[in-house]
Amino acid sequence: MKKIVIIGGGIAGLEVSRLLLQEGFPVTLIEKSSHLGGNIRNYAYLFPDFTPSEEILKNYTSLPGNADLQLLLNTEIEKIDFSSRPYTLFSNDGIAISADSIIIATGYQIFDARLKEEFGYGIYDGVITSVEMEKMIREQHIVTPYGKAPRRIAFIHCVGSRDAKVGNTYCSRLCCITAIKQAIETKKLLPQAEIFCFYIDLRMYGLTFEELYLNAQKEYNIQFVRGRLSETSEMIDKRLIIKAEDTLIGRPLKMMTDMLVLMVGMEASNFSKQFAYHNGLEIGEHGFFKPLNQFNARGKSQKEGIYFAGTSIGPMSVAETIEHAQATALSTISYLKGKEN
Amino acid sequence: MIRDPNFQYPFLIGTIFLFAYLIIRVILWYIKLSKYDKLRFIHFWKTKSVWAAIRDSVADGLLHLSIFKKNPLLGYMHMSLAFGWFLLIVMGHLEVIADRHSLNFPFYYAVFYRYYQPHPDFAGAKVFGAVMDFLLLIILSGVALAIIKRIRKQIFGMKRTTRLKTFDKIALASLWLIFPLRLLAESLSAAYYHNGSFMSNTLGEWFIQNVRVSAIYDLSWWLYSCSLGFFFIALPFSRYMHIPTEIVFIFLRHAGIMPKKYWNSYAQIQMYSCSRCGICLDACQLYEAGVSNVQSVYFLQFIRNNENVDKSLFGCIICGRCQEACPVHINLNDLRTALRIKASKPLTFSYEYTQKALQQKAGIIYFAGCMTHLTPQIKFSMRRIFDFLGDNVWFMDKDKSICCGAPLMLAGQYDSASQLIQKNTELIMASGAKTLILSCPICYKAFREDYVLPGISIKFHAVYLNEMIRQGRLPKINLGFKTIYHDPCALGRGSKIYDQPRYVIDSYSQRIRLKKEKAEALCCGAGLGAINLPIEAKNKVTFEAMSYFARFKPNALITACPLCKKTFARDRRIPVLDIAELTARAIDEYVNEQKKTVRETRLIES
């Protein structure tokens, strides 16, 4: 029987595992942390319809019990030997695993907002990331670091995305719509709060995203300012002063706010970068794995039997990740049956 | 046997043209100097600096010691040509004087001495002959090296050599031909009269046996004279103009004439002093990053040839590595800034906002500058340090800040920058402060060079911190990590502050010494000078510099410039800290230890 190893236990890795197991292939699933799910656990509700993320994860709850699944938690792959078939994977605790096919579903990591030092993350307590905001939304309790309900909150789009100064020139695609989602959720929890979104332009690419954006303005009175943040400073009472430029009016803008939410972008995981470096798989200019082409082989690598699933190749939404994982699963099955290489 | 007395004319015409041209040129340059510079130059002749200028003229103009120090083989090449030729001329004239016991002979006589004097039989003639042959041999070895350098520059340890223009090619070809042709002509003379020495006589013997000497004898002297004539006529229009100009430059420099923010005749003299040796090419980090038209040697060449300089003018980071490497000591950074000012249209912005600035009285002023505002951790650390010291400090640009003017100056906006400089000067002078502290070296350089602040000591934060440590007002404490110090361009090469930041870092950590540091420190890739440099090139410079640091496996990279910090931080391989942050950490550590000690003492007492 052919052996398949899936690296990464996020939704991409889980979806590929589910489909391969369903087709009767035994699967080894490797996850570096102690639990499955990956980055989706950072989000309580998903855009555009506020579906709880637990509902997505529910689809995979029966997986660990499957007899054909070998699940290796707390395991990291350090090196893959591509010189002979089947390939051999070496983990950090010295285990060697052989595989006829490997699916790389190592996902993304969020941009380290401290690198955008002028925004004040890690320096001023009132500055948080979208991941921390999501946690507050999950707990239905949004408070400033000094325990008060914020009266004004500013969401900053494109933090670590489309910004050559931090080395990321690409768009992370999801931050715009996530900001709108979080702004609406915040408004629902704090109807009295004033909410501002600072954007470069709004990339409402999904079928229903535009409606959500209009709703945010009409029903939730969320204000959108076109312009990037330039710098944050703090007052003695810990409130924040932000400086930006309103590029529609063409004037600099200065505003006081209780809380600043940085919509952190998606970056190739450190693992992806190091993994590619040590193992000779090609990465693209933005640090993500580079698929064979951008059209009909988005899940294939340059090496035979090695596939990619999900955000290891670039920013994707939950829905896109699952679709990509399904496509990769199909490619893998075809390959293992000898119908495709 | 003197058959054809006319062959000296090409040489004569060339020499007269060259000297006439140079005299007019130097007079024009002098006239265009400012009134004060003229006074400086006149006064200079009464000072001891004249001797220094003469020494430098010999050391750099003839011996090329500066090149020698950087690259011995290249230095030998330049030295053998310049100093060898110089000695050949001097010895040639001494030889004629010794022969004729008189100074009364045409100046070209010594140049073609072997032609005019077939039978030198004065006392010491043989010694002179041997010396002249030896000098010619030395020069020929230099020519051979020059040819090899054009073909295989790697032998010289150089990655790159300069590209040539048409006039350069004519001048280069004539220069290379002068000495072989002289050898040929003198050897043919020796063939007839045996009036040469070890080299020309030997070659003469060979010629007499193998060649019909009478057929080519006159021709050889004609060719020698022509090569000299061509070289002298091509010289003012080629890079060899640097030979006379460099001497002028050395004298003006020693007269204390300083580069200005506008393009004047001193700038022009510096431009012509460039010998295009190409040493700046290897110093430029942008070359590795795929940018090959902004380097100083090309930039100066473009201006001389009146070509479009937009790219090379505004595509340079102005890190100053080339200036540091330049064996002629040309003020390349200032030349570029002056030209940027000349090439830029003034902005029409009103700078009304400066009128809202806040005024305060204080003993010490802290000016953070825009880049420190964009790296608030540094601002925070400075405040922590001032709090610890308990000094009364006015944080001048905490709110409603005015720019120091450096970015505008580097973009060529002299008038705009001057408005900001004026307003800041007013605020500082009205505060009654004695000390101005800066945490951004770009601001520091601007305050030192472009401001007039009588009675106020302008201090960079690292210098201030060092003083405080020396006075015992700041603790010395080992934080237990290995660091690397990166010299920011504006602080190191720009302001010559190398040691004080190192003392501060050594007080808190174990510093790793590097080969590429101090004047040879790498640029971070993001200097304010780079107005139209592609981001890819900047990133490449950053990446290469960081790769160099990463090899030493430090726990932290310490710098003293917010812009360097921001630039290096995004590479993510090594944590980057400003020297103020390091100091603030040391203070925190010290305070914590003090508290612990107090607690322990109390425990023991109770």
mmCIF file with all atom_site columns, N, CA, C and O in Angstrom, chain B residues 405-434:
data_model
loop_
_atom_site.group_PDB
_atom_site.id
_atom_site.type_symbol
_atom_site.label_atom_id
_atom_site.label_alt_id
_atom_site.label_comp_id
_atom_site.label_asym_id
_atom_site.label_entity_id
_atom_site.label_seq_id
_atom_site.pdbx_PDB_ins_code
_atom_site.Cartn_x
_atom_site.Cartn_y
_atom_site.Cartn_z
_atom_site.occupancy
_atom_site.B_iso_or_equiv
_atom_site.pdbx_formal_charge
_atom_site.auth_seq_id
_atom_site.auth_comp_id
_atom_site.auth_asym_id
_atom_site.auth_atom_id
_atom_site.pdbx_PDB_model_num
ATOM 1   N N  . GLY B 1 405 ? 15.467 69.194 8.361  1.00 0.00 ? 405 GLY B N  1
ATOM 2   C CA . GLY B 1 405 ? 15.815 69.732 7.049  1.00 0.00 ? 405 GLY B CA 1
ATOM 3   C C  . GLY B 1 405 ? 16.669 68.802 6.195  1.00 0.00 ? 405 GLY B C  1
ATOM 4   O O  . GLY B 1 405 ? 16.809 69.020 4.993  1.00 0.00 ? 405 GLY B O  1
ATOM 5   N N  . ALA B 1 406 ? 17.232 67.762 6.823  1.00 0.00 ? 406 ALA B N  1
ATOM 6   C CA . ALA B 1 406 ? 18.149 66.883 6.079  1.00 0.00 ? 406 ALA B CA 1
ATOM 7   C C  . ALA B 1 406 ? 17.493 66.195 4.868  1.00 0.00 ? 406 ALA B C  1
ATOM 8   O O  . ALA B 1 406 ? 18.095 66.154 3.794  1.00 0.00 ? 406 ALA B O  1
ATOM 9   N N  . PRO B 1 407 ? 16.265 65.639 5.023  1.00 0.00 ? 407 PRO B N  1
ATOM 10  C CA . PRO B 1 407 ? 15.683 64.969 3.848  1.00 0.00 ? 407 PRO B CA 1
ATOM 11  C C  . PRO B 1 407 ? 15.503 65.918 2.671  1.00 0.00 ? 407 PRO B C  1
ATOM 12  O O  . PRO B 1 407 ? 15.755 65.549 1.523  1.00 0.00 ? 407 PRO B O  1
ATOM 13  N N  . LEU B 1 408 ? 15.102 67.165 2.962  1.00 0.00 ? 408 LEU B N  1
ATOM 14  C CA . LEU B 1 408 ? 14.926 68.136 1.877  1.00 0.00 ? 408 LEU B CA 1
ATOM 15  C C  . LEU B 1 408 ? 16.261 68.486 1.246  1.00 0.00 ? 408 LEU B C  1
ATOM 16  O O  . LEU B 1 408 ? 16.385 68.602 0.031  1.00 0.00 ? 408 LEU B O  1
ATOM 17  N N  . MET B 1 409 ? 17.268 68.633 2.092  1.00 0.00 ? 409 MET B N  1
ATOM 18  C CA . MET B 1 409 ? 18.595 68.978 1.587  1.00 0.00 ? 409 MET B CA 1
ATOM 19  C C  . MET B 1 409 ? 19.092 67.869 0.663  1.00 0.00 ? 409 MET B C  1
ATOM 20  O O  . MET B 1 409 ? 19.608 68.139 -0.417 1.00 0.00 ? 409 MET B O  1
ATOM 21  N N  . LEU B 1 410 ? 18.920 66.625 1.089  1.00 0.00 ? 410 LEU B N  1
ATOM 22  C CA . LEU B 1 410 ? 19.398 65.502 0.284  1.00 0.00 ? 410 LEU B CA 1
ATOM 23  C C  . LEU B 1 410 ? 18.599 65.369 -1.008 1.00 0.00 ? 410 LEU B C  1
ATOM 24  O O  . LEU B 1 410 ? 19.074 64.787 -1.981 1.00 0.00 ? 410 LEU B O  1
ATOM 25  N N  . ALA B 1 411 ? 17.369 65.903 -0.995 1.00 0.00 ? 411 ALA B N  1
ATOM 26  C CA . ALA B 1 411 ? 16.565 65.856 -2.215 1.00 0.00 ? 411 ALA B CA 1
ATOM 27  C C  . ALA B 1 411 ? 16.836 67.073 -3.085 1.00 0.00 ? 411 ALA B C  1
ATOM 28  O O  . ALA B 1 411 ? 16.182 67.282 -4.098 1.00 0.00 ? 411 ALA B O  1
ATOM 29  N N  . GLY B 1 412 ? 17.775 67.907 -2.665 1.00 0.00 ? 412 GLY B N  1
ATOM 30  C CA . GLY B 1 412 ? 18.149 69.068 -3.470 1.00 0.00 ? 412 GLY B CA 1
ATOM 31  C C  . GLY B 1 412 ? 17.302 70.295 -3.202 1.00 0.00 ? 412 GLY B C  1
ATOM 32  O O  . GLY B 1 412 ? 17.358 71.266 -3.942 1.00 0.00 ? 412 GLY B O  1
ATOM 33  N N  . GLN B 1 413 ? 16.490 70.293 -2.116 1.00 0.00 ? 413 GLN B N  1
ATOM 34  C CA . GLN B 1 413 ? 15.595 71.425 -1.843 1.00 0.00 ? 413 GLN B CA 1
ATOM 35  C C  . GLN B 1 413 ? 16.219 72.361 -0.804 1.00 0.00 ? 413 GLN B C  1
ATOM 36  O O  . GLN B 1 413 ? 15.835 72.376 0.359  1.00 0.00 ? 413 GLN B O  1
ATOM 37  N N  . TYR B 1 414 ? 17.169 73.126 -1.250 1.00 0.00 ? 414 TYR B N  1
ATOM 38  C CA . TYR B 1 414 ? 17.939 73.964 -0.341 1.00 0.00 ? 414 TYR B CA 1
ATOM 39  C C  . TYR B 1 414 ? 17.077 75.030 0.329  1.00 0.00 ? 414 TYR B C  1
ATOM 40  O O  . TYR B 1 414 ? 17.129 75.226 1.540  1.00 0.00 ? 414 TYR B O  1
ATOM 41  N N  . ASP B 1 415 ? 16.239 75.717 -0.463 1.00 0.00 ? 415 ASP B N  1
ATOM 42  C CA . ASP B 1 415 ? 15.445 76.822 0.085  1.00 0.00 ? 415 ASP B CA 1
ATOM 43  C C  . ASP B 1 415 ? 14.448 76.337 1.125  1.00 0.00 ? 415 ASP B C  1
ATOM 44  O O  . ASP B 1 415 ? 14.297 76.936 2.190  1.00 0.00 ? 415 ASP B O  1
ATOM 45  N N  . SER B 1 416 ? 13.763 75.231 0.801  1.00 0.00 ? 416 SER B N  1
ATOM 46  C CA . SER B 1 416 ? 12.799 74.674 1.755  1.00 0.00 ? 416 SER B CA 1
ATOM 47  C C  . SER B 1 416 ? 13.496 74.280 3.041  1.00 0.00 ? 416 SER B C  1
ATOM 48  O O  . SER B 1 416 ? 13.039 74.588 4.145  1.00 0.00 ? 416 SER B O  1
ATOM 49  N N  . ALA B 1 417 ? 14.626 73.571 2.887  1.00 0.00 ? 417 ALA B N  1
ATOM 50  C CA . ALA B 1 417 ? 15.371 73.138 4.068  1.00 0.00 ? 417 ALA B CA 1
ATOM 51  C C  . ALA B 1 417 ? 15.779 74.351 4.902  1.00 0.00 ? 417 ALA B C  1
ATOM 52  O O  . ALA B 1 417 ? 15.681 74.329 6.132  1.00 0.00 ? 417 ALA B O  1
ATOM 53  N N  . SER B 1 418 ? 16.185 75.420 4.225  1.00 0.00 ? 418 SER B N  1
ATOM 54  C CA . SER B 1 418 ? 16.641 76.612 4.953  1.00 0.00 ? 418 SER B CA 1
ATOM 55  C C  . SER B 1 418 ? 15.536 77.202 5.825  1.00 0.00 ? 418 SER B C  1
ATOM 56  O O  . SER B 1 418 ? 15.801 77.687 6.928  1.00 0.00 ? 418 SER B O  1
ATOM 57  N N  . GLN B 1 419 ? 14.285 77.144 5.328  1.00 0.00 ? 419 GLN B N  1
ATOM 58  C CA . GLN B 1 419 ? 13.172 77.678 6.123  1.00 0.00 ? 419 GLN B CA 1
ATOM 59  C C  . GLN B 1 419 ? 13.026 76.915 7.429  1.00 0.00 ? 419 GLN B C  1
ATOM 60  O O  . GLN B 1 419 ? 12.795 77.500 8.491  1.00 0.00 ? 419 GLN B O  1
ATOM 61  N N  . LEU B 1 420 ? 13.126 75.565 7.342  1.00 0.00 ? 420 LEU B N  1
ATOM 62  C CA . LEU B 1 420 ? 12.989 74.742 8.545  1.00 0.00 ? 420 LEU B CA 1
ATOM 63  C C  . LEU B 1 420 ? 14.165 74.982 9.487  1.00 0.00 ? 420 LEU B C  1
ATOM 64  O O  . LEU B 1 420 ? 13.990 75.089 10.705 1.00 0.00 ? 420 LEU B O  1
ATOM 65  N N  . ILE B 1 421 ? 15.335 75.090 8.888  1.00 0.00 ? 421 ILE B N  1
ATOM 66  C CA . ILE B 1 421 ? 16.543 75.311 9.687  1.00 0.00 ? 421 ILE B CA 1
ATOM 67  C C  . ILE B 1 421 ? 16.416 76.623 10.464 1.00 0.00 ? 421 ILE B C  1
ATOM 68  O O  . ILE B 1 421 ? 16.719 76.700 11.651 1.00 0.00 ? 421 ILE B O  1
ATOM 69  N N  . GLN B 1 422 ? 15.888 77.629 9.778  1.00 0.00 ? 422 GLN B N  1
ATOM 70  C CA . GLN B 1 422 ? 15.752 78.932 10.425 1.00 0.00 ? 422 GLN B CA 1
ATOM 71  C C  . GLN B 1 422 ? 14.807 78.877 11.625 1.00 0.00 ? 422 GLN B C  1
ATOM 72  O O  . GLN B 1 422 ? 15.108 79.365 12.707 1.00 0.00 ? 422 GLN B O  1
ATOM 73  N N  . LYS B 1 423 ? 13.658 78.195 11.419 1.00 0.00 ? 423 LYS B N  1
ATOM 74  C CA . LYS B 1 423 ? 12.668 78.118 12.493 1.00 0.00 ? 423 LYS B CA 1
ATOM 75  C C  . LYS B 1 423 ? 13.219 77.332 13.685 1.00 0.00 ? 423 LYS B C  1
ATOM 76  O O  . LYS B 1 423 ? 13.076 77.755 14.842 1.00 0.00 ? 423 LYS B O  1
ATOM 77  N N  . ASN B 1 424 ? 13.857 76.195 13.405 1.00 0.00 ? 424 ASN B N  1
ATOM 78  C CA . ASN B 1 424 ? 14.440 75.399 14.486 1.00 0.00 ? 424 ASN B CA 1
ATOM 79  C C  . ASN B 1 424 ? 15.508 76.187 15.230 1.00 0.00 ? 424 ASN B C  1
ATOM 80  O O  . ASN B 1 424 ? 15.592 76.124 16.460 1.00 0.00 ? 424 ASN B O  1
ATOM 81  N N  . THR B 1 425 ? 16.303 76.934 14.475 1.00 0.00 ? 425 THR B N  1
ATOM 82  C CA . THR B 1 425 ? 17.357 77.745 15.102 1.00 0.00 ? 425 THR B CA 1
ATOM 83  C C  . THR B 1 425 ? 16.742 78.747 16.074 1.00 0.00 ? 425 THR B C  1
ATOM 84  O O  . THR B 1 425 ? 17.199 78.876 17.210 1.00 0.00 ? 425 THR B O  1
ATOM 85  N N  . GLU B 1 426 ? 15.673 79.405 15.629 1.00 0.00 ? 426 GLU B N  1
ATOM 86  C CA . GLU B 1 426 ? 14.997 80.378 16.503 1.00 0.00 ? 426 GLU B CA 1
ATOM 87  C C  . GLU B 1 426 ? 14.546 79.715 17.801 1.00 0.00 ? 426 GLU B C  1
ATOM 88  O O  . GLU B 1 426 ? 14.783 80.226 18.897 1.00 0.00 ? 426 GLU B O  1
ATOM 89  N N  . LEU B 1 427 ? 13.886 78.557 17.669 1.00 0.00 ? 427 LEU B N  1
ATOM 90  C CA . LEU B 1 427 ? 13.351 77.866 18.849 1.00 0.00 ? 427 LEU B CA 1
ATOM 91  C C  . LEU B 1 427 ? 14.473 77.471 19.808 1.00 0.00 ? 427 LEU B C  1
ATOM 92  O O  . LEU B 1 427 ? 14.354 77.635 21.017 1.00 0.00 ? 427 LEU B O  1
ATOM 93  N N  . ILE B 1 428 ? 15.545 76.948 19.243 1.00 0.00 ? 428 ILE B N  1
ATOM 94  C CA . ILE B 1 428 ? 16.647 76.464 20.087 1.00 0.00 ? 428 ILE B CA 1
ATOM 95  C C  . ILE B 1 428 ? 17.336 77.637 20.783 1.00 0.00 ? 428 ILE B C  1
ATOM 96  O O  . ILE B 1 428 ? 17.589 77.595 21.988 1.00 0.00 ? 428 ILE B O  1
ATOM 97  N N  . MET B 1 429 ? 17.594 78.697 20.024 1.00 0.00 ? 429 MET B N  1
ATOM 98  C CA . MET B 1 429 ? 18.307 79.830 20.607 1.00 0.00 ? 429 MET B CA 1
ATOM 99  C C  . MET B 1 429 ? 17.464 80.504 21.700 1.00 0.00 ? 429 MET B C  1
ATOM 100 O O  . MET B 1 429 ? 18.005 80.945 22.717 1.00 0.00 ? 429 MET B O  1
ATOM 101 N N  . ALA B 1 430 ? 16.131 80.541 21.489 1.00 0.00 ? 430 ALA B N  1
ATOM 102 C CA . ALA B 1 430 ? 15.261 81.201 22.471 1.00 0.00 ? 430 ALA B CA 1
ATOM 103 C C  . ALA B 1 430 ? 15.098 80.374 23.741 1.00 0.00 ? 430 ALA B C  1
ATOM 104 O O  . ALA B 1 430 ? 14.657 80.885 24.768 1.00 0.00 ? 430 ALA B O  1
ATOM 105 N N  . SER B 1 431 ? 15.437 79.086 23.698 1.00 0.00 ? 431 SER B N  1
ATOM 106 C CA . SER B 1 431 ? 15.219 78.223 24.862 1.00 0.00 ? 431 SER B CA 1
ATOM 107 C C  . SER B 1 431 ? 16.276 78.446 25.935 1.00 0.00 ? 431 SER B C  1
ATOM 108 O O  . SER B 1 431 ? 16.087 78.048 27.077 1.00 0.00 ? 431 SER B O  1
ATOM 109 N N  . GLY B 1 432 ? 17.388 79.017 25.554 1.00 0.00 ? 432 GLY B N  1
ATOM 110 C CA . GLY B 1 432 ? 18.474 79.233 26.515 1.00 0.00 ? 432 GLY B CA 1
ATOM 111 C C  . GLY B 1 432 ? 19.242 77.966 26.840 1.00 0.00 ? 432 GLY B C  1
ATOM 112 O O  . GLY B 1 432 ? 19.978 77.919 27.825 1.00 0.00 ? 432 GLY B O  1
ATOM 113 N N  . ALA B 1 433 ? 19.078 76.935 26.043 1.00 0.00 ? 433 ALA B N  1
ATOM 114 C CA . ALA B 1 433 ? 19.730 75.655 26.327 1.00 0.00 ? 433 ALA B CA 1
ATOM 115 C C  . ALA B 1 433 ? 21.217 75.719 26.013 1.00 0.00 ? 433 ALA B C  1
ATOM 116 O O  . ALA B 1 433 ? 21.674 76.525 25.214 1.00 0.00 ? 433 ALA B O  1
ATOM 117 N N  . LYS B 1 434 ? 21.963 74.823 26.677 1.00 0.00 ? 434 LYS B N  1
ATOM 118 C CA . LYS B 1 434 ? 23.398 74.738 26.440 1.00 0.00 ? 434 LYS B CA 1
ATOM 119 C C  . LYS B 1 434 ? 23.736 73.467 25.638 1.00 0.00 ? 434 LYS B C  1
ATOM 120 O O  . LYS B 1 434 ? 24.795 73.378 25.028 1.00 0.00 ? 434 LYS B O  1
#
